[in-house]
Coordinates of C-alpha atoms in Angstrom, one line a residue:
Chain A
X1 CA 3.1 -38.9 13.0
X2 CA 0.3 -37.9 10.4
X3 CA 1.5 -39.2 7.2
X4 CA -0.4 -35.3 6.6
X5 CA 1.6 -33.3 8.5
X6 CA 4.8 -34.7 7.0
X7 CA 4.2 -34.0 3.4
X8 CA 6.3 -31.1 2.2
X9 CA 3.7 -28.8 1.0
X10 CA 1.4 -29.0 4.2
X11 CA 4.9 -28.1 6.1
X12 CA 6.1 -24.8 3.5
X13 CA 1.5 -24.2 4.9
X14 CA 1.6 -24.5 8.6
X15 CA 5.5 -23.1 8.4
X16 CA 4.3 -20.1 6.6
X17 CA 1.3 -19.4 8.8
X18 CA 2.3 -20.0 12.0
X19 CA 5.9 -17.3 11.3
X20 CA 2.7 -14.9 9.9
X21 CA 0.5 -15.3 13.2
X22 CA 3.8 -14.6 15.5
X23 CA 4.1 -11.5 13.1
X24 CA 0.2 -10.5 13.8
X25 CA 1.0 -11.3 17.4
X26 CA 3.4 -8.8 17.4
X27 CA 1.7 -6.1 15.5
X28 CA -1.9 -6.8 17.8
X29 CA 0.0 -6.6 21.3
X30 CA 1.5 -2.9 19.5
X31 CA -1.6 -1.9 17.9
X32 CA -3.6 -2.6 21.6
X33 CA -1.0 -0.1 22.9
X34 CA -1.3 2.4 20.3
X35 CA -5.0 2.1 20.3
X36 CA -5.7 2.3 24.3
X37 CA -2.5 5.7 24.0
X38 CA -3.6 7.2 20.8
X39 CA -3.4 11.1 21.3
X40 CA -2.8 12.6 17.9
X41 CA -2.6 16.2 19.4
X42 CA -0.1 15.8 21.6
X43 CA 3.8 16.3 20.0
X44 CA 5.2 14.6 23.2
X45 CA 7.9 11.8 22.7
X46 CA 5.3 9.5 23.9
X47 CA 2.8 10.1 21.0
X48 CA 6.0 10.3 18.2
X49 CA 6.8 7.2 19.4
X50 CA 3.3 5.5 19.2
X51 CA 3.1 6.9 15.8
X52 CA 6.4 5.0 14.3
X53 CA 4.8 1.7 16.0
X54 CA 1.8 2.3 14.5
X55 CA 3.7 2.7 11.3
X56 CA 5.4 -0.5 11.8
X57 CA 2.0 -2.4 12.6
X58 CA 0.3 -1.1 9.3
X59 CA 3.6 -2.8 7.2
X60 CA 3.0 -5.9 9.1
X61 CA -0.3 -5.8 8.3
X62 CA -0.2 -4.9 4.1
X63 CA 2.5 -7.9 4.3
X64 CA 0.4 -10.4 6.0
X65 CA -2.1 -8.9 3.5
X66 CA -0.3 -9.6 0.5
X67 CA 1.3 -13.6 1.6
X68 CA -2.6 -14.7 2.8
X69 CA -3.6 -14.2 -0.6
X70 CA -0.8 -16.1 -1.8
X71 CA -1.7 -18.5 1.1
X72 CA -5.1 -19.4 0.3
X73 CA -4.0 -20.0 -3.5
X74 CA -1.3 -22.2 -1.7
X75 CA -3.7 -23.8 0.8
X76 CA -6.4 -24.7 -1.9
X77 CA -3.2 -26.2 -4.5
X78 CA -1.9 -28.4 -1.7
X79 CA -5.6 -29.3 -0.5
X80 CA -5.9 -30.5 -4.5
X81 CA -2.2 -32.7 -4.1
X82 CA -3.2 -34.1 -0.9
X83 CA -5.8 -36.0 -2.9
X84 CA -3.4 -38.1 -4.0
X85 CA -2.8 -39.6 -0.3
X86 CA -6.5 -40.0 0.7
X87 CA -8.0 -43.1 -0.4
X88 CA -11.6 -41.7 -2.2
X89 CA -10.8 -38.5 -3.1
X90 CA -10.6 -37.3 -6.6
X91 CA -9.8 -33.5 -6.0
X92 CA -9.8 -30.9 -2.9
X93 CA -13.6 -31.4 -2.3
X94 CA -13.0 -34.8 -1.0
X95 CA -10.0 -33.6 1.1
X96 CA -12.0 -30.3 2.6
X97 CA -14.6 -33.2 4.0
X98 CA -11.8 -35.8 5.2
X99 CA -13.1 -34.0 8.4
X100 CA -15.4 -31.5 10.2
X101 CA -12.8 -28.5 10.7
X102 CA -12.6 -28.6 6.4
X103 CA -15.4 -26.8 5.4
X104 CA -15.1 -24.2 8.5
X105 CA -11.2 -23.3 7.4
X106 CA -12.2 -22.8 3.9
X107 CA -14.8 -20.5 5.0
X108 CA -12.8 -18.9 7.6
X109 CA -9.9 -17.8 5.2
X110 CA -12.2 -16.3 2.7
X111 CA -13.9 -14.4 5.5
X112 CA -10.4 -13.3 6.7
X113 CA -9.3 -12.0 3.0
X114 CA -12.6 -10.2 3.0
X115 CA -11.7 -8.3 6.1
X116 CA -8.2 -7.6 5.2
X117 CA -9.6 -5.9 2.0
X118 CA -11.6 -4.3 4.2
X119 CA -8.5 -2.7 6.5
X120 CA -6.7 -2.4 3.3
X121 CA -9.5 0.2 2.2
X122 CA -9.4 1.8 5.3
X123 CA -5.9 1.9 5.5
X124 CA -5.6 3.5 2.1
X125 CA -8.3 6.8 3.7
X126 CA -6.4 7.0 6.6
X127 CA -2.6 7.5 5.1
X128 CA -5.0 10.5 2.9
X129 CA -6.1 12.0 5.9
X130 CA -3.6 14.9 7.0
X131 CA -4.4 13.8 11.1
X132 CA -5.3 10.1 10.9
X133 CA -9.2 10.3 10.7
X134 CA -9.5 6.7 10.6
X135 CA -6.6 5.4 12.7
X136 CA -9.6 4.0 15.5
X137 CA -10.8 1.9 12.9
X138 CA -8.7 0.0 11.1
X139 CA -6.6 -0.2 14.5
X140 CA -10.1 -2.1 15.7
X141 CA -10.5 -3.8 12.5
X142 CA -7.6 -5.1 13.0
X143 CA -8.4 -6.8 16.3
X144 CA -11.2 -8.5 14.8
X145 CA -9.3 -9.8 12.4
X146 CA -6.6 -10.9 14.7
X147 CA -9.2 -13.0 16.8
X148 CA -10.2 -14.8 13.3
X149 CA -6.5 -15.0 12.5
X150 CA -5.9 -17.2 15.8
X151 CA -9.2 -19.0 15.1
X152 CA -7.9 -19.8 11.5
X153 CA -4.4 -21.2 13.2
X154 CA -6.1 -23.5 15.6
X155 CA -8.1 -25.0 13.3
X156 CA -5.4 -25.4 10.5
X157 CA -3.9 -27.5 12.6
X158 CA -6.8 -29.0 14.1
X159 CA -7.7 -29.9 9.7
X160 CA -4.8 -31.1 8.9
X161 CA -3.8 -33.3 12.3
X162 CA -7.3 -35.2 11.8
X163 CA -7.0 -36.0 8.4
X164 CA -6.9 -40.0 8.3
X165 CA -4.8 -41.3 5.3
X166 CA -6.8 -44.4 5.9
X167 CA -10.2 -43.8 5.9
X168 CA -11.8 -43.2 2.7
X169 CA -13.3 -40.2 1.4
X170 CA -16.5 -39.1 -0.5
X171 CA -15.1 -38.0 -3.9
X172 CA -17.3 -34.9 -5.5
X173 CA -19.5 -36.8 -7.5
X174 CA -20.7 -38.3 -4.0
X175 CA -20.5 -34.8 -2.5
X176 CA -22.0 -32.9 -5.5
X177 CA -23.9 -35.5 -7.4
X178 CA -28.1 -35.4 -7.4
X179 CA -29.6 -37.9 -4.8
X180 CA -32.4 -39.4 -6.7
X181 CA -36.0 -36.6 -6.5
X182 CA -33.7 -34.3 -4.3
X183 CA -32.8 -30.9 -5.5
X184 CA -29.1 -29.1 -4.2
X185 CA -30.0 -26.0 -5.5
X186 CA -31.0 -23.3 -3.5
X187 CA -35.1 -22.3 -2.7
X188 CA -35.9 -25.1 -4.8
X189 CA -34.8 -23.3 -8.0
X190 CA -34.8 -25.1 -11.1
X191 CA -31.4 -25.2 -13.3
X192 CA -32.8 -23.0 -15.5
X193 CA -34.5 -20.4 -13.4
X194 CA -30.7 -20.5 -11.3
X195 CA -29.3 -19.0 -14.4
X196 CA -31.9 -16.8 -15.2
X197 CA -31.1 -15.1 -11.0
X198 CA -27.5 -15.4 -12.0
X199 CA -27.8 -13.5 -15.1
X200 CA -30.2 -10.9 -13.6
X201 CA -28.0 -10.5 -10.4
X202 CA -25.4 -9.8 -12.3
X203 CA -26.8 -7.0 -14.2
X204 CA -28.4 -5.8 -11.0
X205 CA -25.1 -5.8 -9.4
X206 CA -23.5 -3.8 -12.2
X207 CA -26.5 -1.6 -12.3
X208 CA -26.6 -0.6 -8.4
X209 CA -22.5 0.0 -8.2
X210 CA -23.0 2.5 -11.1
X211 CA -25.6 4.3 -10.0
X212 CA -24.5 4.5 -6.2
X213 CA -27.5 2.4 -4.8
X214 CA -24.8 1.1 -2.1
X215 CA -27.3 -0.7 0.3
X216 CA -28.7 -2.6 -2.4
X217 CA -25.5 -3.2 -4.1
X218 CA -24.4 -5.2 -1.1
X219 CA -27.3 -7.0 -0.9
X220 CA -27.1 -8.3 -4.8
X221 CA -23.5 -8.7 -4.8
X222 CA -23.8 -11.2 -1.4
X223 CA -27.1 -12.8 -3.3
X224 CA -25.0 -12.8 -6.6
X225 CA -21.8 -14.9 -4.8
X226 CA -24.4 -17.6 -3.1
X227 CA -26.3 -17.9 -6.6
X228 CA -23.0 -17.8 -8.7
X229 CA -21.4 -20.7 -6.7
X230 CA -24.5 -23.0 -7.4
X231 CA -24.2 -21.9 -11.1
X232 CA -21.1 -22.8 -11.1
X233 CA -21.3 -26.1 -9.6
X234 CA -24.5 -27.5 -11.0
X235 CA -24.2 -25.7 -14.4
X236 CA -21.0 -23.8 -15.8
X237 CA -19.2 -26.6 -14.3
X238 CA -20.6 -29.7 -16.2
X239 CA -19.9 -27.7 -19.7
X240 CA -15.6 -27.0 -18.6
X241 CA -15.7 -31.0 -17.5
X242 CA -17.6 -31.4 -20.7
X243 CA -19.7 -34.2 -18.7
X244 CA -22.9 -33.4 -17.7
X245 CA -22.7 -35.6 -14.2
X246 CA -19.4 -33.6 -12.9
X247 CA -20.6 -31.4 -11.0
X248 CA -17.5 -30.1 -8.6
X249 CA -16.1 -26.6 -7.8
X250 CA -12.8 -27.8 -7.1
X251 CA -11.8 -30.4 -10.1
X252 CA -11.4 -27.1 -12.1
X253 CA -8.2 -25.9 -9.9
X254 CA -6.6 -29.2 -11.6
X255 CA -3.6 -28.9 -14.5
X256 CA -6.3 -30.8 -16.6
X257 CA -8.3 -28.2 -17.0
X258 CA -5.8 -25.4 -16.7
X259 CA -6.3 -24.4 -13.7
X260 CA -9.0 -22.5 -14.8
X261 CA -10.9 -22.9 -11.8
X262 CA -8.1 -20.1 -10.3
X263 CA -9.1 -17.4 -12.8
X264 CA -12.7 -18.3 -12.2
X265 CA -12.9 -18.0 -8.2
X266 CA -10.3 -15.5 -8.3
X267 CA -12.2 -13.1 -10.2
X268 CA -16.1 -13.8 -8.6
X269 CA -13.9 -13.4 -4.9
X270 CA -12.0 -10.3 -5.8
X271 CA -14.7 -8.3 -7.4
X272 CA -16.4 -9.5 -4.2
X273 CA -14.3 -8.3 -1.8
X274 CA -13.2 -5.2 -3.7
X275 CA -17.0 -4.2 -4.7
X276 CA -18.0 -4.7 -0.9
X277 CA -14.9 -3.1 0.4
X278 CA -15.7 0.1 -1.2
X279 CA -19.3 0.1 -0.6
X280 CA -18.7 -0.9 3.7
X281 CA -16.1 2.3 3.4
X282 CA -18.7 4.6 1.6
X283 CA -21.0 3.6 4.5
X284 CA -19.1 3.8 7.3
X285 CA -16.4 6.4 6.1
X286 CA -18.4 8.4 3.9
X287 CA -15.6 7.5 1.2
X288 CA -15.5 6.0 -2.5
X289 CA -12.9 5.0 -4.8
X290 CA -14.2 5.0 -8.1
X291 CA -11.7 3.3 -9.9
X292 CA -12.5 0.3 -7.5
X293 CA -15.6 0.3 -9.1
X294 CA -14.2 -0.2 -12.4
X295 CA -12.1 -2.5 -11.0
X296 CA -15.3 -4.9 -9.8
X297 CA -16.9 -4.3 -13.3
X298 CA -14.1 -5.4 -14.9
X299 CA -13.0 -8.5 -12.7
X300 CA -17.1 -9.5 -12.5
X301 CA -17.4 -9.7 -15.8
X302 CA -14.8 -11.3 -16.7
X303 CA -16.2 -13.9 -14.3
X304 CA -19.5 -14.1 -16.1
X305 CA -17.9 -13.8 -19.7
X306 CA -15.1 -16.5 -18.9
X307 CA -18.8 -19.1 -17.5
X308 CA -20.4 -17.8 -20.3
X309 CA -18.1 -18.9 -22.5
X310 CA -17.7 -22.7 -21.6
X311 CA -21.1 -23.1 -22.9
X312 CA -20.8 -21.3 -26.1
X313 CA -17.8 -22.7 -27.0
X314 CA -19.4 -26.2 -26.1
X315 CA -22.3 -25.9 -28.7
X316 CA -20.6 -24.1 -31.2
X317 CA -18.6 -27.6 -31.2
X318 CA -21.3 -29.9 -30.7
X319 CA -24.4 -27.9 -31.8
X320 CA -26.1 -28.9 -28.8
X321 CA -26.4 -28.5 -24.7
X322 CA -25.2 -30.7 -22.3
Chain B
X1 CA 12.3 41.5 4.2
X2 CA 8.8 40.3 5.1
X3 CA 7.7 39.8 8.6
X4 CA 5.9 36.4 7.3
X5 CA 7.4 33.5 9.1
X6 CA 8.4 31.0 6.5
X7 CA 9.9 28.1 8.8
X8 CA 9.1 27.8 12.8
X9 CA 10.9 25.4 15.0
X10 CA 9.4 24.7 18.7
X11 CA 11.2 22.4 21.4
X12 CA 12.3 20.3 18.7
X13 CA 14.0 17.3 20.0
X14 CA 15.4 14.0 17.9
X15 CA 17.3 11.1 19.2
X16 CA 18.1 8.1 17.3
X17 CA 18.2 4.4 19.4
X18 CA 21.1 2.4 18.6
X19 CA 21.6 -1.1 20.2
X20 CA 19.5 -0.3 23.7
X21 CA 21.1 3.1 23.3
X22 CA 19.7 6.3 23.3
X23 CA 21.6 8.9 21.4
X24 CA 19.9 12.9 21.6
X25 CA 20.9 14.4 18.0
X26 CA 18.8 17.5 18.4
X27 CA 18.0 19.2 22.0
X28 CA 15.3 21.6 21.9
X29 CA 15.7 23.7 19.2
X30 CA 13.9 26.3 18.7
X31 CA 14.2 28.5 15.8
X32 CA 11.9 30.8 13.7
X33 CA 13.1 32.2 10.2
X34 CA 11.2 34.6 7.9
X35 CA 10.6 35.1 4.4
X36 CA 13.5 36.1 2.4
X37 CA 15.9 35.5 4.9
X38 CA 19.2 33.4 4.4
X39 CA 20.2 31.3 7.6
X40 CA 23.3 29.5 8.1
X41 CA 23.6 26.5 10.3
X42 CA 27.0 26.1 11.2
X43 CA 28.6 23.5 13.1
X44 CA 31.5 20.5 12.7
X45 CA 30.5 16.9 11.8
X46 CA 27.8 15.3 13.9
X47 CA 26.3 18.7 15.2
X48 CA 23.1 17.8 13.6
X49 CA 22.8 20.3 11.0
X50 CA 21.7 17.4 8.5
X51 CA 19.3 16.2 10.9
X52 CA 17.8 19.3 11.3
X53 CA 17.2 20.0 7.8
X54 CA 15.9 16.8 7.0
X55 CA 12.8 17.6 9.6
X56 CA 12.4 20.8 8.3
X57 CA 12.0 19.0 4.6
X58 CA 9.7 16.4 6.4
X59 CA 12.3 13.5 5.4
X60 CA 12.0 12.4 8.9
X61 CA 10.0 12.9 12.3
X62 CA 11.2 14.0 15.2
X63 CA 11.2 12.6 18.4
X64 CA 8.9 15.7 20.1
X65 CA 8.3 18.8 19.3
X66 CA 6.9 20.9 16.5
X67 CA 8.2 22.0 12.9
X68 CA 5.8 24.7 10.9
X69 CA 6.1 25.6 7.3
X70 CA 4.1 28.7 6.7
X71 CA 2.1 28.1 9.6
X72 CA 1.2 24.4 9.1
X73 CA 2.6 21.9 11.0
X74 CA 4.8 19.0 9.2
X75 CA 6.6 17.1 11.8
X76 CA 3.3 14.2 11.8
X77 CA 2.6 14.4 8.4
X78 CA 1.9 11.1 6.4
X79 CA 4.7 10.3 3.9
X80 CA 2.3 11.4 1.0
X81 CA 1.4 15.0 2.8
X82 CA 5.1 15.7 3.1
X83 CA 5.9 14.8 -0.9
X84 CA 3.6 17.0 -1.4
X85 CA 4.7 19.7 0.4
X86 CA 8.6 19.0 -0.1
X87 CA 7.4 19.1 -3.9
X88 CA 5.4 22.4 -3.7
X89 CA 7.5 24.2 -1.1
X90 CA 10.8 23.2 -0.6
X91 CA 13.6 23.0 -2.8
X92 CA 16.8 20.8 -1.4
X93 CA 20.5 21.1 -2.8
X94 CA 22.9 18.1 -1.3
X95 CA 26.5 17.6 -0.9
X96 CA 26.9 14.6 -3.1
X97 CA 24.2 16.5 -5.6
X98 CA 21.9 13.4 -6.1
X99 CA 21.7 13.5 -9.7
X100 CA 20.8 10.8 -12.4
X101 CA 24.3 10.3 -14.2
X102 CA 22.4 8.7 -16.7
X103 CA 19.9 11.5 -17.8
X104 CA 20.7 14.6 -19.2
X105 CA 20.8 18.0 -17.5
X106 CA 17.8 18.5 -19.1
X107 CA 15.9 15.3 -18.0
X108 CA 17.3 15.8 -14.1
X109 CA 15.9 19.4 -14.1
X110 CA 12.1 18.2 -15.4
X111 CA 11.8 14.9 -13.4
X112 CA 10.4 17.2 -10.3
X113 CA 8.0 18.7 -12.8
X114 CA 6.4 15.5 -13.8
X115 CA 4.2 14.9 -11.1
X116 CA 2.7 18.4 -11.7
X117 CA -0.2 17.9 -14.1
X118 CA 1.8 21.1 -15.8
X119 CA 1.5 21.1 -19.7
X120 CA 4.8 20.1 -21.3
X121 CA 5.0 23.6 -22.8
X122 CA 4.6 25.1 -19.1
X123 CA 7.1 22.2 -18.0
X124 CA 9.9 23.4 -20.9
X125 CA 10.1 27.0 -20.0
X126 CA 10.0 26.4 -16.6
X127 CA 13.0 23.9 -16.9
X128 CA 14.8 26.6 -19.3
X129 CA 14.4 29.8 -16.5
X130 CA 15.8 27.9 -13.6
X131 CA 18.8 26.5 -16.0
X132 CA 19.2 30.2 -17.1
X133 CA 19.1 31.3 -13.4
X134 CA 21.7 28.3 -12.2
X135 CA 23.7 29.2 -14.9
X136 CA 23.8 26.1 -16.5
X137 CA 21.6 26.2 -19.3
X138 CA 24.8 25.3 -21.9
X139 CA 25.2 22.4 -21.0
X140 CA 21.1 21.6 -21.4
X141 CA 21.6 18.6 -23.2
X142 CA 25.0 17.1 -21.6
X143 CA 24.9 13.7 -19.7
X144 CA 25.1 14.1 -15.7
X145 CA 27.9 11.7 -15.7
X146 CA 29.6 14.4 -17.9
X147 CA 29.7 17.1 -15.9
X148 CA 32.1 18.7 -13.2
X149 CA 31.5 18.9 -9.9
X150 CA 31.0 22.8 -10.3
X151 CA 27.7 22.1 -13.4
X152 CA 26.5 18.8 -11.5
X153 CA 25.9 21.6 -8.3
X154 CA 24.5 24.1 -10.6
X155 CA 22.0 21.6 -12.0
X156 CA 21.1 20.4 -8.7
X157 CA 20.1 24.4 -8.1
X158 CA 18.3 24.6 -11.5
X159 CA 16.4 21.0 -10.1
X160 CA 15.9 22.7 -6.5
X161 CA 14.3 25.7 -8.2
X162 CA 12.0 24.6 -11.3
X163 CA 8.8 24.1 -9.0
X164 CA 9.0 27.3 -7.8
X165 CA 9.8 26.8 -3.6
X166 CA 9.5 29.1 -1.6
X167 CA 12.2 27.6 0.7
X168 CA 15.9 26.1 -0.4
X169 CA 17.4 24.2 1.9
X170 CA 21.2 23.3 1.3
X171 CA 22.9 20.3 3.0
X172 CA 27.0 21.2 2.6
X173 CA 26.5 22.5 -0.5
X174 CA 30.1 23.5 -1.4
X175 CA 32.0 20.5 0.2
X176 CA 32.5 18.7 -3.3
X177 CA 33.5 22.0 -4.8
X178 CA 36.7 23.7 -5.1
X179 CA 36.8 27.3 -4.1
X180 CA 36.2 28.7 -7.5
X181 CA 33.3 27.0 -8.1
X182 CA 32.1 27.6 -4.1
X183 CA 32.3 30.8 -5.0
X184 CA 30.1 30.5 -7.7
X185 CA 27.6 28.8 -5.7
X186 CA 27.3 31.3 -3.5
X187 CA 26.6 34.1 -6.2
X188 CA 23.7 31.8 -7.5
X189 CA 22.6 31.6 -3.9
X190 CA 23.0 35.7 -3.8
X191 CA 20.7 35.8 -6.9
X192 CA 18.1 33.5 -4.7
X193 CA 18.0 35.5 -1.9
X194 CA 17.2 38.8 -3.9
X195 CA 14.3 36.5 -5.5
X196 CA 13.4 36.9 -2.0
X197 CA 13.7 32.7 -1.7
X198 CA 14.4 31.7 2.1
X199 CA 17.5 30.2 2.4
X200 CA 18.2 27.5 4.9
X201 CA 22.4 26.2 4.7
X202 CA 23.8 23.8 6.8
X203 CA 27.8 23.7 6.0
X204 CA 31.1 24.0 7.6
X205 CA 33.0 25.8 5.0
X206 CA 34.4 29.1 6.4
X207 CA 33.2 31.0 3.2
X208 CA 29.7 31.5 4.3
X209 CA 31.0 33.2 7.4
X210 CA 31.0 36.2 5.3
X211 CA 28.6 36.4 2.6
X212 CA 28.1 39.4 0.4
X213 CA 24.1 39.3 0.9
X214 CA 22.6 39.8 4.4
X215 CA 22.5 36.7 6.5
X216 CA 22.3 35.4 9.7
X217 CA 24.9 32.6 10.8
X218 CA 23.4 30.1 13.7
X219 CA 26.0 27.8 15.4
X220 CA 25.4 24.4 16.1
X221 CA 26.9 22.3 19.0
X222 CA 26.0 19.1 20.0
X223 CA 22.7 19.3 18.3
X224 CA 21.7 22.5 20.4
X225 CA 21.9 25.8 18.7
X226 CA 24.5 27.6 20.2

């Protein structure tokens, strides 16, 4: 048996998930019925009876919403201990490579959280409408999710059955580190010019939530995440490791840098998928929450603020850069 | 009394499932009652008077059929609709009174208020007129858990009225009380109807057979009106 699959931690994981997937099972084969049968018109038994089912798929759903957050958190933590088993690895990054379905799963579960955001919002218009405007679509929502749900379980499994305790990993300064001449950032940006985007997205991003520009907040917001991960690898990074060659976006989830990582990715992924939440639902539903706005402003800049920070509190020490 | 019709009932039908088994409560009631008028539901235990008035509250949905509150139907309401509406429009006295022992008479009578958006001036002289008219207003101050059975029902009227409802709906109202203070009850109730305040009671006690104020008594059997 994988020495993997018997550690306690990847268990309480594949334990967890799989009794969560028999949940969505349950709640997809209902919803498919409700969905195909949906007549809100008609006060029939028929239609009562599909409306307490559909009832009892939306709890299933704001359940399973609520654990896969905890889950990812979970998945990422035990991704970080099982570093300790793989010869090589220093943190999650060299785990997430131990194999090809790593990268995919990480991925995959933020995608997932997005969407469920994404229901959630819809969800929260729908229980506001008097006759259940948007019942059709969260209901297929849902069903989009479910197929990404079932794609998520295979390939837990699929991760963590392949991961050889006996083959050695890259660790992230082999992952992350600068080949000699090559350049990781993105469109051959320069360190410096990376931060100038990040800087400038960010106020962009603030600046096209306020004023309602929802098209083009999406677009900055998406560009903002892809720019703020590189920022944070190649630059913020180095100055919380205080070591200008770490360069790593998991090494930061670890107790010896109190966990800051958490509070850093938290807050760039939940502004993310709040901000774009809201903006999708203005789109499609013609509906806005403004205190989710606030919300993004609030959890976005804290993100910048908290990167920020690291460096200022670096050369306020040292009087120089690293 | 106005023609308006306050509370209309079509082919209303609920039936619980217990272990694979299906047990009819209600059986097509139908059922329209106007504004101002005082309706009494009777029936023994288990006719489904309770039932019935918690659809007509929109505490619960019924298996088919339709229940309309001035016109507007509530039976598929979403939960936060029919808080609104039970908030708004329907005032609800219960047997056991459902008070918080631990607040004062006071405190139990605002809590529906709070919600409101009212000012708290607005709030405190709305709280002191339906203490005045549930007779009650003495014992403002007093700890729920204090009270007798008699001023916990009497603040559970004052809390039924303060929003205003057009409707009062009372779920064996006088079946903690002892004939004195039934009696009393039904006086208050007297002074509710000539508010012109549509009265909905679902009890067993033989005193409502004969009220002093125009009525209308509706038996209940096996969850069919009789």
């Amino acid at each position: 048996m994988n020495e993997v699959l018997l550690s306690n931690q990847i268990i309480v994981f594949l334990l967890s998930e799989s009794t969560l997937f028999i949940l969505l099972l349950v709640a997809f084969v209902v919803s498919l019925k409700v969905l195909v049968k949906w007549d809100f018109e008609s006060f029939m038994p028929f239609q009562f009876a599909l409306e307490r089912q559909a009832y009892l798929v939306s709890t299933i759903i704001l359940f399973v919403f609520v654990m896969k957050f905890i889950l990812v958190v979970y998945f990422i933590f035990s991704i970080d201990a099982l570093s300790l088993l793989l010869p090589g690895a220093m943190c999650g990054a060299g785990v997430i490579k131990a194999n090809v379905y790593g990268s995919y799963l990480l991925v995959l579960k933020l995608s997932i959280l997005f969407l469920l955001t994404l229901w959630f919002y819809i969800h929260y218009y729908d229980m506001r409408t008097k006759n259940h405007q948007w019942f059709k679509h969260k209901s297929w929502l849902f069903s989009l999710i479910f197929v990404f749900i079932v794609l998520e379980l295979g390939l837990d499994f699929s991760y963590f059955s392949n991961i050889d305790t006996h083959l050695p990993v890259s660790c992230c300064s082999a992952l992350f580190g600068q080949l000699e001449g090559a350049n990781p950032l993105p469109f051959g940006l320069s360190v410096s010019l990376l931060l100038v985007l990040f800087y400038l997205l960010y106020i962009l991003v603030i600046l096209s939530l306020k004023s309602g520009y929802t098209l083009l907040y999406i677009l900055t917001n998406i560009l903002f995440v892809y720019i703020a991960y590189y920022a944070v690898v190649y630059f913020f990074g180095t100055y919380v490791y205080q070591l200008p060659t770490h360069k790593c976006p998991f090494c930061m989830l670890q107790a010896e840098y109190a966990y800051v990582g958490y509070l850093l990715w938290a807050s760039l992924f939940m502004g993310t998928y709040i901000g774009l939440s809201d903006a999708i639902s203005t789109l499609w539903l013609g509906k806005t929450d403004p205190k989710s706005k606030n919300i993004v402003v609030w959890l976005l800049s804290l993100f910048v603020l908290l990167c920020t920070a690291y460096v200022a509190v670096y050369y306020l020490r040292n009087g120089v850069l690293l | 009394m106005s023609n308006k019709t306050m509370i209309q009932i079509e082919n209303l039908y609920r039936t619980f499932h217990h272990a694979g088994n299906a047990m009819p409560v209600l059986k097509d009631i139908n059922l329209s009652i106007g504004q101002g008028e005082c309706v009494v539901l009777k029936g023994v235990s288990g006719s489904g008077k309770t039932t019935l008035l918690s659809l007509i509250a929109g505490l619960d949905k019924p298996s088919s059929g339709k229940v309309l509150i001035e016109g507007e139907p509530i039976s598929k309401l979403p939960d936060l609709f029919a808080s609104e509406l039970r908030a708004k429009k329907i005032g609800m006295i219960f047997q056991h009174f459902n008070l918080f022992e631990h607040l004062s008479v006071n405190e139990n009578v605002t809590i529906p208020l709070i919600p409101s958006g009212l000012k708290m001036k607005e709030i405190h002289e709305k709280v002191d007129d339906a203490l005045k008219v549930a007779n009650i207003m003495h014992k403002k101050e007093v700890l729920a858990s204090r009270l007798s059975g008699g001023e916990k029902q009497r603040t559970a009227i004052a809390r039924a009225l303060v929003a205003s409802p057009n409707i009062i709906l009372c779920d064996e109202p006088t079946a903690n009380l002892d004939r004195d203070n039934s009696l009393l009850f039904i006086e208050i109730l007297g002074e509710l109807h000539r508010m012109g305040k549509t009265i909905v009671i679902a009890t067993h006690d033989p005193l409502f057979d004969s009220l002093s104020f125009e009525s209308t008594v509706i038996p209940m059997v096996d969850g069919m009106i009789g």
